[in-house]
Amino acid sequence: MKDLRRLADKLNIRMVGAMALGLTAFATAANAQDKVETTIAADVVSQYYWRGQELGAISLQPTLGIGYKGFSLTAWGSVGISEPSDTKEFDLTAAYSTGGFHIGVTDYWFNSPNERYFAYAAHETSHVFEANVGYDFGPVAFNWYTNFAGNDGVNNDGDRAYSSYVEASAPFKLGGCDWQASIGAVPYATSFYGDAHGFAVTHVGLKATKDLKITDAFSVPVFAQVAANPSTEKAYLVVGFTLQP
């Protein structure tokens, strides 16, 4: 009888210990999910290329972001280094992601046609407001972007175009590098994307990224991209690197 009690006591101790370990692991995972994450980075690129458009020469493009439980707020900018007269840009994005799904709104600002940031009046503002939605399936990701307010382009009739852009991208590894193939298109006429007069494939690209090891504790991602805009019959080769603590 005593032996049975001792065995029962040992089992109870083990069960309590297992439960304690389980609760500790759960608390650790919950704390990790609740952790606020901050992003500080800066890209230096040989050319500012975006969705099939050439927007500047050698540029500095800083990023500051904060994320919590799938929600994020990110500030991103671009300023010309070799050509100070290049368009300056300052964007704010609010987004939410869960699993492979994400949705967001971006406020783009350019210093043209109006250099005043807080000018929001119709026909005067340099802000462009865009909604985006997408899903990352793993092997391939799809994203849709539509301008809904601000300094948008116009369609063939001269009306607001609600300019849109759709892109599919696929990551893969090859030769020790992280690669991404992508293709993007403008679904209907707009002057916002290089005077697209209807459906137009505006971007086909192939990008490779590899970490350049500086020290045992610090490396710099270096990337190169070959891209083309079939609609305008132009091609681009862009290289750059990212600085991030």
XYZ file of C-alpha atoms in Angstrom:
245
model
C 0.000 0.000 0.000
C 2.828 2.362 0.893
C 4.527 1.566 -2.409
C 1.355 2.510 -4.285
C 1.160 5.813 -2.425
C 4.798 6.573 -3.194
C 4.192 5.794 -6.867
C 1.107 8.043 -6.891
C 3.087 10.857 -5.239
C 5.838 10.531 -7.853
C 3.281 10.645 -10.685
C 1.640 13.737 -9.181
C 4.997 15.486 -8.883
C 5.815 14.667 -12.514
C 2.392 15.884 -13.680
C 2.753 19.146 -11.769
C 6.249 19.577 -13.196
C 5.027 18.937 -16.743
C 2.172 21.411 -16.265
C 4.602 24.007 -14.925
C 6.892 23.541 -17.905
C 3.927 23.791 -20.265
C 2.682 26.988 -18.641
C 6.192 28.460 -18.773
C 6.497 27.656 -22.485
C 3.033 29.132 -23.146
C 3.881 32.314 -21.238
C 7.157 32.651 -23.159
C 5.346 32.263 -26.507
C 2.662 34.764 -25.452
C 5.314 37.278 -24.404
C 7.097 36.821 -27.750
C 3.844 37.494 -29.624
C 3.170 40.568 -27.467
C 6.630 42.013 -28.031
C 6.814 45.413 -29.744
C 9.224 45.296 -32.673
C 11.064 48.314 -34.102
C 12.671 48.527 -37.545
C 15.425 50.994 -38.404
C 17.083 50.644 -41.798
C 18.369 52.503 -44.823
C 18.828 51.377 -48.414
C 21.307 52.942 -50.802
C 20.368 52.214 -54.424
C 22.020 52.993 -57.747
C 18.646 53.976 -59.184
C 15.183 54.525 -57.759
C 13.028 52.062 -59.677
C 9.393 51.430 -58.669
C 6.674 49.400 -60.412
C 8.211 49.891 -63.833
C 9.020 53.573 -63.385
C 12.341 55.367 -63.037
C 11.905 57.908 -60.218
C 15.469 59.000 -59.535
C 19.204 58.341 -59.707
C 21.399 57.189 -56.773
C 19.169 57.495 -53.707
C 19.096 57.081 -49.941
C 15.905 55.385 -48.725
C 15.461 55.249 -44.912
C 12.851 53.197 -43.035
C 11.460 53.542 -39.513
C 8.751 51.130 -38.395
C 7.023 49.727 -35.354
C 4.917 46.569 -35.109
C 2.709 44.900 -32.491
C 0.438 41.846 -32.739
C 0.223 42.021 -36.534
C -0.335 45.777 -36.657
C 2.411 48.008 -38.025
C 3.120 51.652 -38.774
C 6.007 52.372 -41.124
C 7.651 55.552 -42.384
C 9.694 55.330 -45.590
C 11.433 57.992 -47.638
C 13.671 58.628 -50.608
C 16.065 61.459 -51.398
C 18.497 61.822 -54.278
C 22.220 61.599 -53.530
C 23.812 62.106 -56.948
C 20.939 64.328 -58.158
C 19.602 66.504 -55.303
C 16.930 67.764 -57.713
C 15.330 64.280 -57.787
C 11.835 64.071 -56.344
C 11.797 63.711 -52.571
C 9.342 61.206 -51.113
C 7.925 60.532 -47.651
C 5.425 57.679 -47.159
C 3.429 56.486 -44.145
C 1.868 53.003 -44.125
C -0.554 51.500 -41.608
C -1.006 47.745 -42.051
C -2.285 44.576 -40.454
C -1.162 41.021 -41.216
C -2.188 37.604 -39.972
C -0.863 34.381 -41.410
C -0.290 35.023 -45.104
C -2.981 37.734 -45.344
C -2.244 41.442 -45.112
C -4.092 44.703 -45.689
C -2.966 48.314 -45.428
C -3.225 51.973 -46.371
C -0.324 54.133 -47.565
C -0.064 57.920 -47.681
C 2.518 58.768 -50.354
C 3.908 62.304 -50.414
C 6.122 63.827 -53.095
C 7.570 67.348 -53.105
C 5.846 68.007 -56.429
C 3.519 69.601 -57.500
C 3.169 71.116 -53.995
C 6.190 71.311 -51.684
C 3.998 71.877 -48.604
C 3.479 68.581 -46.772
C 0.301 69.640 -44.959
C -1.509 70.749 -48.116
C -4.467 68.398 -48.541
C -6.862 70.475 -50.660
C -8.135 68.854 -53.855
C -6.170 69.768 -57.007
C -3.361 71.143 -54.784
C -2.093 68.239 -52.691
C 0.980 66.163 -53.425
C -0.348 63.298 -51.303
C -1.589 60.075 -52.894
C -3.625 57.670 -50.763
C -3.492 53.981 -51.644
C -5.196 50.862 -50.248
C -3.533 47.476 -50.623
C -4.461 43.881 -49.966
C -2.595 40.643 -50.575
C -1.900 37.072 -49.610
C 1.374 35.193 -49.367
C 0.849 31.513 -50.198
C 4.527 30.712 -49.636
C 5.622 29.669 -53.145
C 3.926 32.768 -54.582
C 2.428 36.010 -53.242
C -0.225 38.235 -54.821
C -0.789 41.929 -54.050
C -3.303 44.505 -55.309
C -2.881 48.286 -54.874
C -5.450 51.018 -55.663
C -5.272 54.795 -55.239
C -8.488 56.097 -53.686
C -7.763 59.778 -52.993
C -5.249 62.562 -53.459
C -3.137 63.413 -56.488
C -4.140 60.385 -58.552
C -3.826 60.004 -62.324
C -6.651 60.225 -64.859
C -8.068 57.735 -67.338
C -8.586 58.155 -71.084
C -11.713 60.256 -70.434
C -9.892 62.617 -68.082
C -11.656 61.291 -64.982
C -10.007 60.061 -61.776
C -8.481 56.709 -62.660
C -8.383 55.102 -59.211
C -5.037 53.900 -60.495
C -4.271 50.284 -59.641
C -1.341 47.939 -59.808
C -1.262 44.187 -59.287
C 1.861 42.093 -58.748
C 2.785 38.441 -58.285
C 6.139 37.440 -56.792
C 7.867 34.139 -56.114
C 10.915 33.666 -53.847
C 13.513 30.946 -54.302
C 17.117 30.134 -53.414
C 19.864 29.613 -55.955
C 23.653 29.730 -55.854
C 23.812 30.841 -52.229
C 21.506 33.820 -52.785
C 17.895 34.641 -51.985
C 16.078 35.313 -55.258
C 12.698 36.780 -56.139
C 10.958 36.763 -59.492
C 8.106 39.230 -59.958
C 5.677 40.484 -62.569
C 3.330 43.449 -62.277
C 0.623 45.036 -64.377
C -1.657 48.067 -64.527
C -5.178 46.663 -65.085
C -6.740 49.734 -66.707
C -5.941 53.150 -68.183
C -4.206 55.716 -65.973
C -1.661 58.493 -66.334
C -0.243 57.630 -62.893
C 1.791 54.680 -64.208
C 3.634 56.009 -67.229
C 0.566 56.843 -69.326
C -0.829 53.307 -69.443
C -3.753 53.532 -71.882
C -5.313 50.236 -70.815
C -4.119 46.928 -69.422
C -0.318 46.995 -69.473
C 2.438 44.816 -68.064
C 4.708 47.452 -66.531
C 7.194 45.348 -64.582
C 9.082 42.088 -64.990
C 11.935 41.615 -62.559
C 14.476 39.227 -61.090
C 16.223 40.173 -57.840
C 19.028 38.485 -55.897
C 20.112 39.268 -52.314
C 23.147 38.035 -50.392
C 24.583 39.013 -47.009
C 28.063 40.505 -47.147
C 29.808 39.557 -43.907
C 31.715 42.484 -42.407
C 32.444 41.042 -38.942
C 31.253 38.002 -37.005
C 28.401 40.090 -35.600
C 27.610 42.406 -38.525
C 26.692 41.816 -42.170
C 25.237 43.981 -44.929
C 22.593 42.653 -47.341
C 23.622 43.452 -50.927
C 21.099 43.135 -53.747
C 20.878 43.452 -57.515
C 17.826 43.520 -59.742
C 17.299 43.179 -63.468
C 13.947 44.672 -64.440
C 12.038 45.738 -67.512
C 8.859 47.603 -68.368
C 7.399 45.915 -71.482
C 4.845 48.717 -71.816
C 7.460 51.451 -72.278
C 10.129 49.083 -73.677
C 12.700 50.129 -71.061
C 15.091 47.984 -69.019
C 16.923 48.606 -65.746
C 19.794 47.182 -63.700
C 19.705 48.288 -60.071
C 22.166 47.444 -57.300
C 22.137 48.488 -53.660
C 22.740 47.576 -50.047
C 20.858 47.806 -46.750
C 22.173 49.190 -43.473
C 20.317 47.843 -40.437
C 21.387 47.486 -36.803
